[in-house]
Amino acid sequence: MPHRCVYPFTAIVGQEKAKKALLLNVINPRIGGVLLSGEKGTAKSTMVRALSGLLPELTVVDLPLNITEDRLIGAIDLEKAVSHGHRACEAGLLARAHGQLLYVDEVNLLSDHIVNSLLDVAQSGVCVVEREGISYAYHARFILVGSMNPEEGPLRPHFKDRFGLFVEVQGEKDRERRKEIMHRRLAYEKDREAFRQKYDPAERALGQELARARQILPDLLPGEDLVRLAAELAVKSCCQGHRAEQVLVETARALAALHGKNRVRLEDIWEAAELALPHRAASLRPLEQLQRRQQEQPQEEKPPGGKEGEQTESKEQTKREAALDPEGTAKHLMSPGREAIADAAREQKEQEQKERETREKVEAPGTTFPISLKHPATSPQNPRQGRGRRSLTRTTSLQGRYVRYRIPTGKVRDVAVDATLRAAAPWQKVRREEDAAERVIILTPDLREKMRERRVGHTILFVVDASGSMGARRRMAETKAAVLSLLHDSYRKRDNVGMLAFRGREAVSLLEITRSVELAQKKLSELPTGGRTPLAAGLELAYTKLKGYRAKDPGIIPLLVLVSDGRANVSLQGGDPLEEAKALGRCLRAAGFSSLVIDTEQDDLELGLARQLAGEMGARYIKLQELRAGGIAEAVRRTLSQ
Amino acid sequence: MKLEKLIYPFTAIVGQAMMKKALIANVINPALGGVLILGEKGTAKSTAVRALADLLPLLEVVDGCPFRCNPRVRATLCRICLERLEKGETLPVSKDKMRVVDLPISATEDRLVGTLDLEHALKKGEKKFEPGILAAANRSILYVDEVNLLDDHLVDILLDAAAMGVNTVEREGVSYSHPASFVLVGTMNPEEGNLRPQLLDRFGLAVEVRGEDAVEQRMEIVKRRLAYEKDPRAFAAAYAPAQQALAEKIAAAGAMLSEVTYSEQIIALIAEIAIELGVDGHRADITMLKTAIVLAAMEGRKEVKGADVAEAAAFVLPHRMKRKPFAAEQLDLSLVQERVKAYVKRGGH
């Protein structure tokens, strides 16, 4: 590799928590790795790569995003197979990572197949290759380090849990530190050799410290009381599974080793909790209370074991339990949401007397709110649902990332040359003898086909009711806010969005399907309201559009979002306006389009027309107010659990 | 038959001062991290990139090396060259032009990163790496038109390689890595979709281009284009002195780059701007400083001034601002101006 002069670990300014988490894993690989999450440009990958400069025996093995399965776990050794007819296994990247650090940058963008294989091996520590007629297993224990920017989409919870520790990385806010960062970076870029030399003593000292910590680690076993505390913490913070307490104990051991102590102390567990629980705990609040109470008391440390120790331990435990106020976390979580709703209600009251019906006006959107739109068609069990983008489709087109091969069922369009060669390889010796040929002989049964994966967002068509009835009581402002919030969610997930509105006599397409959410936002802000409600016309246009999109690209997953109060009063063909709308709703359902109806009705006199329509469409139904409340509660929970 | 490719002279391009400056700054210091050009079609983006490459001095390359390694810098050599060197061979040197390598948006992943050499594998049953576009782009300009329309996973790979200067391939039975350090120039029309923030941040500089508004300017563009098409050779000859002067300026700036100094106050100013504007991470600070250094060197100055920082900020900050969902996207550079003014008042210059 051309890059030997990595940036020195000890030259990294700040990021103490992340650095510590990495070092702890180097000391004790049983912690199970670390996940660094944070905004771009915060030295995440620099830190990880810098580790290789600390210990001569430690290398950082990069797992590139575009890796294929054969290179990850291993495959038949092509050359040996062709020339000798031997079936030997050529181990993959995971073999190289054995005893080392495996680094996945942008881990949230990794293909699902690769994640599954990786998880499997990370769990067992053994990589089993069963393919192409070979059966082979090798040890692959490694420190798994991932980094990600949450802006790009979340990580599968199951995968997240695999990482022992979690650190949220932030940029430095302090001016002096920022200055120092610039100084060092420029000095490094100017002369890498010299810069490394300057930090060489510090690097070596830290390396020695790590080596010493690694040495004393086996003797550091936590006492009964500490193990109990770890288990208790895991239970109290509602962690699923048993990994949390194990990670807590292993981390605490590594901490004690790093600090050069001869036993694991209480504060080690607390410090470990800060690193091991954030991504697992449903809420960290009980933990904080517990810790606060602990800190208020004089810290008494008892050596592990011994009768006396056990007694105080049980006393301490009762105290700790008392400290745990069983105040429902839900209440705590909900409060900001409630305030917002109350605010919104008050605003509505103030607007109450104002304008009504037919007059046309353009209303600015209200405040947006965080929200996450789930496609009704994808259940949590459905493996297609996943990280970042909404769905992952196996594409039959030739686009997308080649992740693995398969034995073709029909005509082969997309030959996986490597896999085909590997399949043919062991037979070459025999075939060549028969054929007296020099080249590789490939027969039809050898053919393998590429399986590609392409992340596609959904194609979401917003159908917005812009009639006069929507103009009342700031309803349109609320509606626009809701649609904007959904658009923001779409932006994060790279959906394609389109929009049409209906009012007066007709439905108009505001925006053809595009990936530019910004454009959609602009169109929405400018959308005027007023006039009657040609709901059927809106649905008919939506139907035509969706059919068109699906014809153009059969791979898309269309979703219709209808935002309306359902009070149709303009007929399309002269029939009953509402019945027409319902008939079209049934058409949409029959055509297999998933839909979501957001009911904007908020009068005291509820007609429930939108709900009826949703029933006909087979749509998920939600009231506008619920959307807002639920969105906020969820966002708060998400922030807390990070 | 060899087609002689005629290229419109860089110095004959009318207007688009920001874009031209950003491109020049990147060839002076390729570590700036590339340019993202935002704007409409037909604003001389691609012409400018090709014209600039044409202007640059010849590179020294290892003869026959698929990655065109620099024989003078051992740390950047590819495996093959390194092996030859270790065997005691001397690397043959030849001179080659700086290239502009195009990445079409229809490119497939295997073409981008390289793949298994099919012919070799079928004939010999041996694995051999067939270099891709990233290999060709080493020590060149990699030009991606409509980078926002490129498949996401390709953009990931592209920016990863750009950041590391190395392309790592672990696919289709091939395990290989080779140097891939290039100046990345991307163009996009924001109306056709966004680029993810993580990717935006990886572009060192960004400029927005617009068609020239003034009638005079537009007339000049047409006139020059006509003159060029009528007689490209005569046109090129007319601009030869200007081209020569610019080439010398670029060479001079590159040579003095390591001598440019910056005061403690300059760094403090940059940190202050970054903190007040609340930019994510530290790439903005570092790039601002590096850009200011290049700008000073372009003027033949050995010290960075406050004005350089202000100018650099306009290249570095706009695409890095935290995106509030759907807030009108307009960075207010007046804050930067204010800070620089205050800095000058404090006695800086």
mmCIF file of C-alpha atoms in Angstrom, chain B residues 61-281:
data_model
loop_
_atom_site.group_PDB
_atom_site.id
_atom_site.type_symbol
_atom_site.label_atom_id
_atom_site.label_comp_id
_atom_site.label_asym_id
_atom_site.label_seq_id
_atom_site.Cartn_x
_atom_site.Cartn_y
_atom_site.Cartn_z
ATOM 1 C CA VAL B 61 5.477 9.628 -15.652
ATOM 2 C CA VAL B 62 6.852 6.115 -15.407
ATOM 3 C CA ASP B 63 6.797 4.908 -18.975
ATOM 4 C CA GLY B 64 4.293 2.136 -19.559
ATOM 5 C CA CYS B 65 2.795 2.238 -16.092
ATOM 6 C CA PRO B 66 -1.010 1.974 -16.289
ATOM 7 C CA PHE B 67 -1.329 4.411 -13.404
ATOM 8 C CA ARG B 68 1.215 6.892 -14.771
ATOM 9 C CA CYS B 69 3.107 6.947 -11.463
ATOM 10 C CA ASN B 70 5.271 9.862 -10.542
ATOM 11 C CA PRO B 71 8.830 8.461 -10.639
ATOM 12 C CA ARG B 72 10.029 11.085 -8.178
ATOM 13 C CA VAL B 73 7.747 10.317 -5.248
ATOM 14 C CA ARG B 74 8.326 6.830 -3.948
ATOM 15 C CA ALA B 75 5.412 6.962 -1.506
ATOM 16 C CA THR B 76 2.876 7.235 -4.314
ATOM 17 C CA LEU B 77 4.184 4.454 -6.538
ATOM 18 C CA CYS B 78 1.936 1.585 -7.529
ATOM 19 C CA ARG B 79 2.786 -2.046 -6.745
ATOM 20 C CA ILE B 80 4.283 -2.767 -10.109
ATOM 21 C CA CYS B 81 6.611 0.214 -10.084
ATOM 22 C CA LEU B 82 7.589 -0.454 -6.486
ATOM 23 C CA GLU B 83 8.470 -4.050 -7.309
ATOM 24 C CA ARG B 84 10.570 -2.970 -10.239
ATOM 25 C CA LEU B 85 12.378 -0.521 -8.024
ATOM 26 C CA GLU B 86 13.005 -3.160 -5.385
ATOM 27 C CA LYS B 87 14.450 -5.470 -8.006
ATOM 28 C CA GLY B 88 16.988 -2.764 -8.661
ATOM 29 C CA GLU B 89 15.571 -1.579 -11.968
ATOM 30 C CA THR B 90 15.540 2.071 -12.856
ATOM 31 C CA LEU B 91 12.138 3.278 -13.872
ATOM 32 C CA PRO B 92 11.958 4.632 -17.416
ATOM 33 C CA VAL B 93 10.604 8.173 -17.449
ATOM 34 C CA SER B 94 8.566 9.841 -20.129
ATOM 35 C CA LYS B 95 6.525 12.998 -20.358
ATOM 36 C CA ASP B 96 2.794 13.058 -20.739
ATOM 37 C CA LYS B 97 0.010 15.598 -20.771
ATOM 38 C CA MET B 98 -2.326 16.149 -17.866
ATOM 39 C CA ARG B 99 -5.487 14.338 -18.874
ATOM 40 C CA VAL B 100 -9.137 14.999 -18.365
ATOM 41 C CA VAL B 101 -10.854 11.704 -17.719
ATOM 42 C CA ASP B 102 -14.609 11.636 -18.144
ATOM 43 C CA LEU B 103 -16.888 9.620 -15.961
ATOM 44 C CA PRO B 104 -20.176 9.203 -17.809
ATOM 45 C CA ILE B 105 -23.206 8.802 -15.579
ATOM 46 C CA SER B 106 -23.989 5.509 -17.242
ATOM 47 C CA ALA B 107 -20.668 4.051 -16.068
ATOM 48 C CA THR B 108 -20.827 0.736 -14.277
ATOM 49 C CA GLU B 109 -19.048 -0.026 -11.081
ATOM 50 C CA ASP B 110 -16.628 -2.500 -12.617
ATOM 51 C CA ARG B 111 -15.515 0.056 -15.189
ATOM 52 C CA LEU B 112 -15.048 2.673 -12.495
ATOM 53 C CA VAL B 113 -12.920 0.689 -10.056
ATOM 54 C CA GLY B 114 -11.520 -1.912 -12.404
ATOM 55 C CA THR B 115 -12.264 -5.590 -12.568
ATOM 56 C CA LEU B 116 -11.149 -9.047 -13.501
ATOM 57 C CA ASP B 117 -9.396 -9.120 -16.860
ATOM 58 C CA LEU B 118 -11.850 -11.262 -18.763
ATOM 59 C CA GLU B 119 -9.693 -12.213 -21.697
ATOM 60 C CA HIS B 120 -6.771 -13.143 -19.535
ATOM 61 C CA ALA B 121 -8.932 -15.182 -17.218
ATOM 62 C CA LEU B 122 -10.532 -17.110 -20.063
ATOM 63 C CA LYS B 123 -7.333 -17.765 -21.955
ATOM 64 C CA LYS B 124 -5.024 -18.535 -19.091
ATOM 65 C CA GLY B 125 -7.301 -19.218 -16.146
ATOM 66 C CA GLU B 126 -5.310 -16.692 -14.172
ATOM 67 C CA LYS B 127 -6.604 -13.687 -12.361
ATOM 68 C CA LYS B 128 -5.384 -10.370 -13.513
ATOM 69 C CA PHE B 129 -6.608 -6.926 -12.608
ATOM 70 C CA GLU B 130 -7.940 -4.797 -15.386
ATOM 71 C CA PRO B 131 -7.632 -1.152 -14.386
ATOM 72 C CA GLY B 132 -10.702 1.041 -14.605
ATOM 73 C CA ILE B 133 -11.482 4.726 -14.854
ATOM 74 C CA LEU B 134 -10.042 5.499 -11.439
ATOM 75 C CA ALA B 135 -6.707 4.124 -12.597
ATOM 76 C CA ALA B 136 -6.757 6.307 -15.677
ATOM 77 C CA ALA B 137 -7.634 9.282 -13.506
ATOM 78 C CA ASN B 138 -4.513 9.048 -11.379
ATOM 79 C CA ARG B 139 -2.669 12.372 -11.609
ATOM 80 C CA SER B 140 -5.378 13.753 -13.866
ATOM 81 C CA ILE B 141 -8.608 15.662 -13.670
ATOM 82 C CA LEU B 142 -11.632 13.431 -13.231
ATOM 83 C CA TYR B 143 -14.608 15.183 -14.716
ATOM 84 C CA VAL B 144 -18.094 14.067 -13.746
ATOM 85 C CA ASP B 145 -20.878 15.853 -15.527
ATOM 86 C CA GLU B 146 -24.167 15.778 -13.600
ATOM 87 C CA VAL B 147 -22.594 14.175 -10.568
ATOM 88 C CA ASN B 148 -25.941 14.311 -8.748
ATOM 89 C CA LEU B 149 -27.439 11.900 -11.246
ATOM 90 C CA LEU B 150 -24.706 9.329 -10.778
ATOM 91 C CA ASP B 151 -25.823 6.159 -9.033
ATOM 92 C CA ASP B 152 -25.372 6.563 -5.308
ATOM 93 C CA HIS B 153 -23.008 3.693 -4.818
ATOM 94 C CA LEU B 154 -20.753 5.030 -7.553
ATOM 95 C CA VAL B 155 -20.592 8.410 -5.877
ATOM 96 C CA ASP B 156 -19.611 6.712 -2.616
ATOM 97 C CA ILE B 157 -16.731 4.946 -4.289
ATOM 98 C CA LEU B 158 -15.668 8.024 -6.153
ATOM 99 C CA LEU B 159 -15.459 10.219 -3.113
ATOM 100 C CA ASP B 160 -13.812 7.550 -1.037
ATOM 101 C CA ALA B 161 -11.075 7.212 -3.598
ATOM 102 C CA ALA B 162 -10.780 10.976 -3.902
ATOM 103 C CA ALA B 163 -10.339 11.347 -0.162
ATOM 104 C CA MET B 164 -7.833 8.523 0.245
ATOM 105 C CA GLY B 165 -5.922 8.914 -2.997
ATOM 106 C CA VAL B 166 -6.107 5.143 -3.269
ATOM 107 C CA ASN B 167 -8.571 2.831 -4.962
ATOM 108 C CA THR B 168 -9.182 -0.422 -3.115
ATOM 109 C CA VAL B 169 -10.837 -3.218 -5.062
ATOM 110 C CA GLU B 170 -12.247 -6.274 -3.350
ATOM 111 C CA ARG B 171 -14.633 -7.714 -5.838
ATOM 112 C CA GLU B 172 -15.184 -10.408 -8.420
ATOM 113 C CA GLY B 173 -12.282 -12.407 -7.174
ATOM 114 C CA VAL B 174 -9.874 -9.524 -7.434
ATOM 115 C CA SER B 175 -8.063 -7.969 -4.533
ATOM 116 C CA TYR B 176 -6.064 -4.975 -5.565
ATOM 117 C CA SER B 177 -5.226 -1.428 -4.628
ATOM 118 C CA HIS B 178 -3.556 1.282 -6.611
ATOM 119 C CA PRO B 179 -2.920 5.019 -6.397
ATOM 120 C CA ALA B 180 -5.824 7.159 -7.562
ATOM 121 C CA SER B 181 -5.195 10.746 -6.739
ATOM 122 C CA PHE B 182 -6.989 13.147 -8.960
ATOM 123 C CA VAL B 183 -8.603 16.548 -9.054
ATOM 124 C CA LEU B 184 -12.304 15.842 -8.942
ATOM 125 C CA VAL B 185 -14.472 18.241 -10.889
ATOM 126 C CA GLY B 186 -18.186 17.653 -10.681
ATOM 127 C CA THR B 187 -21.023 19.608 -12.164
ATOM 128 C CA MET B 188 -24.640 19.579 -11.198
ATOM 129 C CA ASN B 189 -27.861 21.391 -11.732
ATOM 130 C CA PRO B 190 -29.489 21.603 -8.299
ATOM 131 C CA GLU B 191 -32.947 21.678 -9.839
ATOM 132 C CA GLU B 192 -32.471 18.084 -10.922
ATOM 133 C CA GLY B 193 -31.886 16.699 -7.492
ATOM 134 C CA ASN B 194 -29.491 17.057 -4.623
ATOM 135 C CA LEU B 195 -26.272 15.494 -3.668
ATOM 136 C CA ARG B 196 -26.175 14.038 -0.170
ATOM 137 C CA PRO B 197 -24.612 16.418 2.376
ATOM 138 C CA GLN B 198 -21.853 13.946 3.193
ATOM 139 C CA LEU B 199 -20.831 14.020 -0.434
ATOM 140 C CA LEU B 200 -21.140 17.765 -0.817
ATOM 141 C CA ASP B 201 -18.713 18.178 2.045
ATOM 142 C CA ARG B 202 -16.091 16.111 0.263
ATOM 143 C CA PHE B 203 -15.805 18.617 -2.544
ATOM 144 C CA GLY B 204 -13.217 21.131 -1.447
ATOM 145 C CA LEU B 205 -14.629 24.131 -3.261
ATOM 146 C CA ALA B 206 -17.934 24.928 -4.875
ATOM 147 C CA VAL B 207 -18.875 27.643 -7.298
ATOM 148 C CA GLU B 208 -22.120 28.669 -8.783
ATOM 149 C CA VAL B 209 -22.103 29.594 -12.448
ATOM 150 C CA ARG B 210 -24.683 31.577 -14.275
ATOM 151 C CA GLY B 211 -24.950 32.707 -17.841
ATOM 152 C CA GLU B 212 -23.489 36.183 -18.232
ATOM 153 C CA ASP B 213 -26.164 38.838 -17.941
ATOM 154 C CA ALA B 214 -24.579 41.781 -19.704
ATOM 155 C CA VAL B 215 -25.306 42.026 -23.404
ATOM 156 C CA GLU B 216 -21.753 43.111 -24.149
ATOM 157 C CA GLN B 217 -20.376 40.015 -22.498
ATOM 158 C CA ARG B 218 -22.759 37.731 -24.317
ATOM 159 C CA MET B 219 -21.842 39.328 -27.627
ATOM 160 C CA GLU B 220 -18.174 38.836 -26.861
ATOM 161 C CA ILE B 221 -18.762 35.131 -26.199
ATOM 162 C CA VAL B 222 -20.453 34.682 -29.557
ATOM 163 C CA LYS B 223 -17.776 36.645 -31.392
ATOM 164 C CA ARG B 224 -14.958 34.627 -29.922
ATOM 165 C CA ARG B 225 -16.678 31.377 -30.597
ATOM 166 C CA LEU B 226 -17.176 32.350 -34.238
ATOM 167 C CA ALA B 227 -13.575 33.427 -34.596
ATOM 168 C CA TYR B 228 -12.430 30.148 -33.061
ATOM 169 C CA GLU B 229 -14.548 28.026 -35.339
ATOM 170 C CA LYS B 230 -13.476 29.905 -38.397
ATOM 171 C CA ASP B 231 -9.797 29.416 -37.810
ATOM 172 C CA PRO B 232 -8.885 27.586 -34.615
ATOM 173 C CA ARG B 233 -5.177 27.790 -35.263
ATOM 174 C CA ALA B 234 -5.080 31.538 -35.749
ATOM 175 C CA PHE B 235 -7.335 31.931 -32.743
ATOM 176 C CA ALA B 236 -5.041 29.826 -30.587
ATOM 177 C CA ALA B 237 -2.043 31.761 -31.815
ATOM 178 C CA ALA B 238 -3.663 35.030 -30.837
ATOM 179 C CA TYR B 239 -4.088 33.767 -27.302
ATOM 180 C CA ALA B 240 -0.707 32.087 -27.070
ATOM 181 C CA PRO B 241 0.951 34.895 -25.075
ATOM 182 C CA ALA B 242 -1.896 35.014 -22.552
ATOM 183 C CA GLN B 243 -1.827 31.212 -22.258
ATOM 184 C CA GLN B 244 1.893 31.259 -21.708
ATOM 185 C CA ALA B 245 1.571 33.928 -19.035
ATOM 186 C CA LEU B 246 -1.100 31.981 -17.177
ATOM 187 C CA ALA B 247 0.893 28.759 -17.359
ATOM 188 C CA GLU B 248 3.857 30.558 -15.858
ATOM 189 C CA LYS B 249 1.707 32.076 -13.161
ATOM 190 C CA ILE B 250 0.378 28.676 -12.202
ATOM 191 C CA ALA B 251 3.855 27.180 -12.124
ATOM 192 C CA ALA B 252 5.156 30.054 -10.019
ATOM 193 C CA ALA B 253 2.307 29.796 -7.541
ATOM 194 C CA GLY B 254 2.835 26.066 -7.234
ATOM 195 C CA ALA B 255 6.512 26.539 -6.591
ATOM 196 C CA MET B 256 6.055 29.076 -3.822
ATOM 197 C CA LEU B 257 3.159 27.296 -2.140
ATOM 198 C CA SER B 258 5.264 25.807 0.633
ATOM 199 C CA GLU B 259 6.750 29.207 1.464
ATOM 200 C CA VAL B 260 3.466 30.960 2.128
ATOM 201 C CA THR B 261 2.977 31.654 5.823
ATOM 202 C CA TYR B 262 -0.044 32.585 7.849
ATOM 203 C CA SER B 263 -0.246 34.328 11.179
ATOM 204 C CA GLU B 264 -1.884 33.085 14.337
ATOM 205 C CA GLN B 265 -4.545 35.776 13.864
ATOM 206 C CA ILE B 266 -5.461 34.426 10.449
ATOM 207 C CA ILE B 267 -6.122 31.001 11.904
ATOM 208 C CA ALA B 268 -8.107 32.555 14.725
ATOM 209 C CA LEU B 269 -10.172 34.440 12.163
ATOM 210 C CA ILE B 270 -10.977 31.251 10.271
ATOM 211 C CA ALA B 271 -11.939 29.381 13.434
ATOM 212 C CA GLU B 272 -14.150 32.275 14.467
ATOM 213 C CA ILE B 273 -15.972 32.312 11.133
ATOM 214 C CA ALA B 274 -16.499 28.558 11.205
ATOM 215 C CA ILE B 275 -17.831 28.572 14.742
ATOM 216 C CA GLU B 276 -20.165 31.486 14.191
ATOM 217 C CA LEU B 277 -21.618 30.005 11.048
ATOM 218 C CA GLY B 278 -21.965 26.646 12.785
ATOM 219 C CA VAL B 279 -20.462 24.544 10.006
ATOM 220 C CA ASP B 280 -20.273 20.790 10.521
ATOM 221 C CA GLY B 281 -16.908 19.253 11.218
#
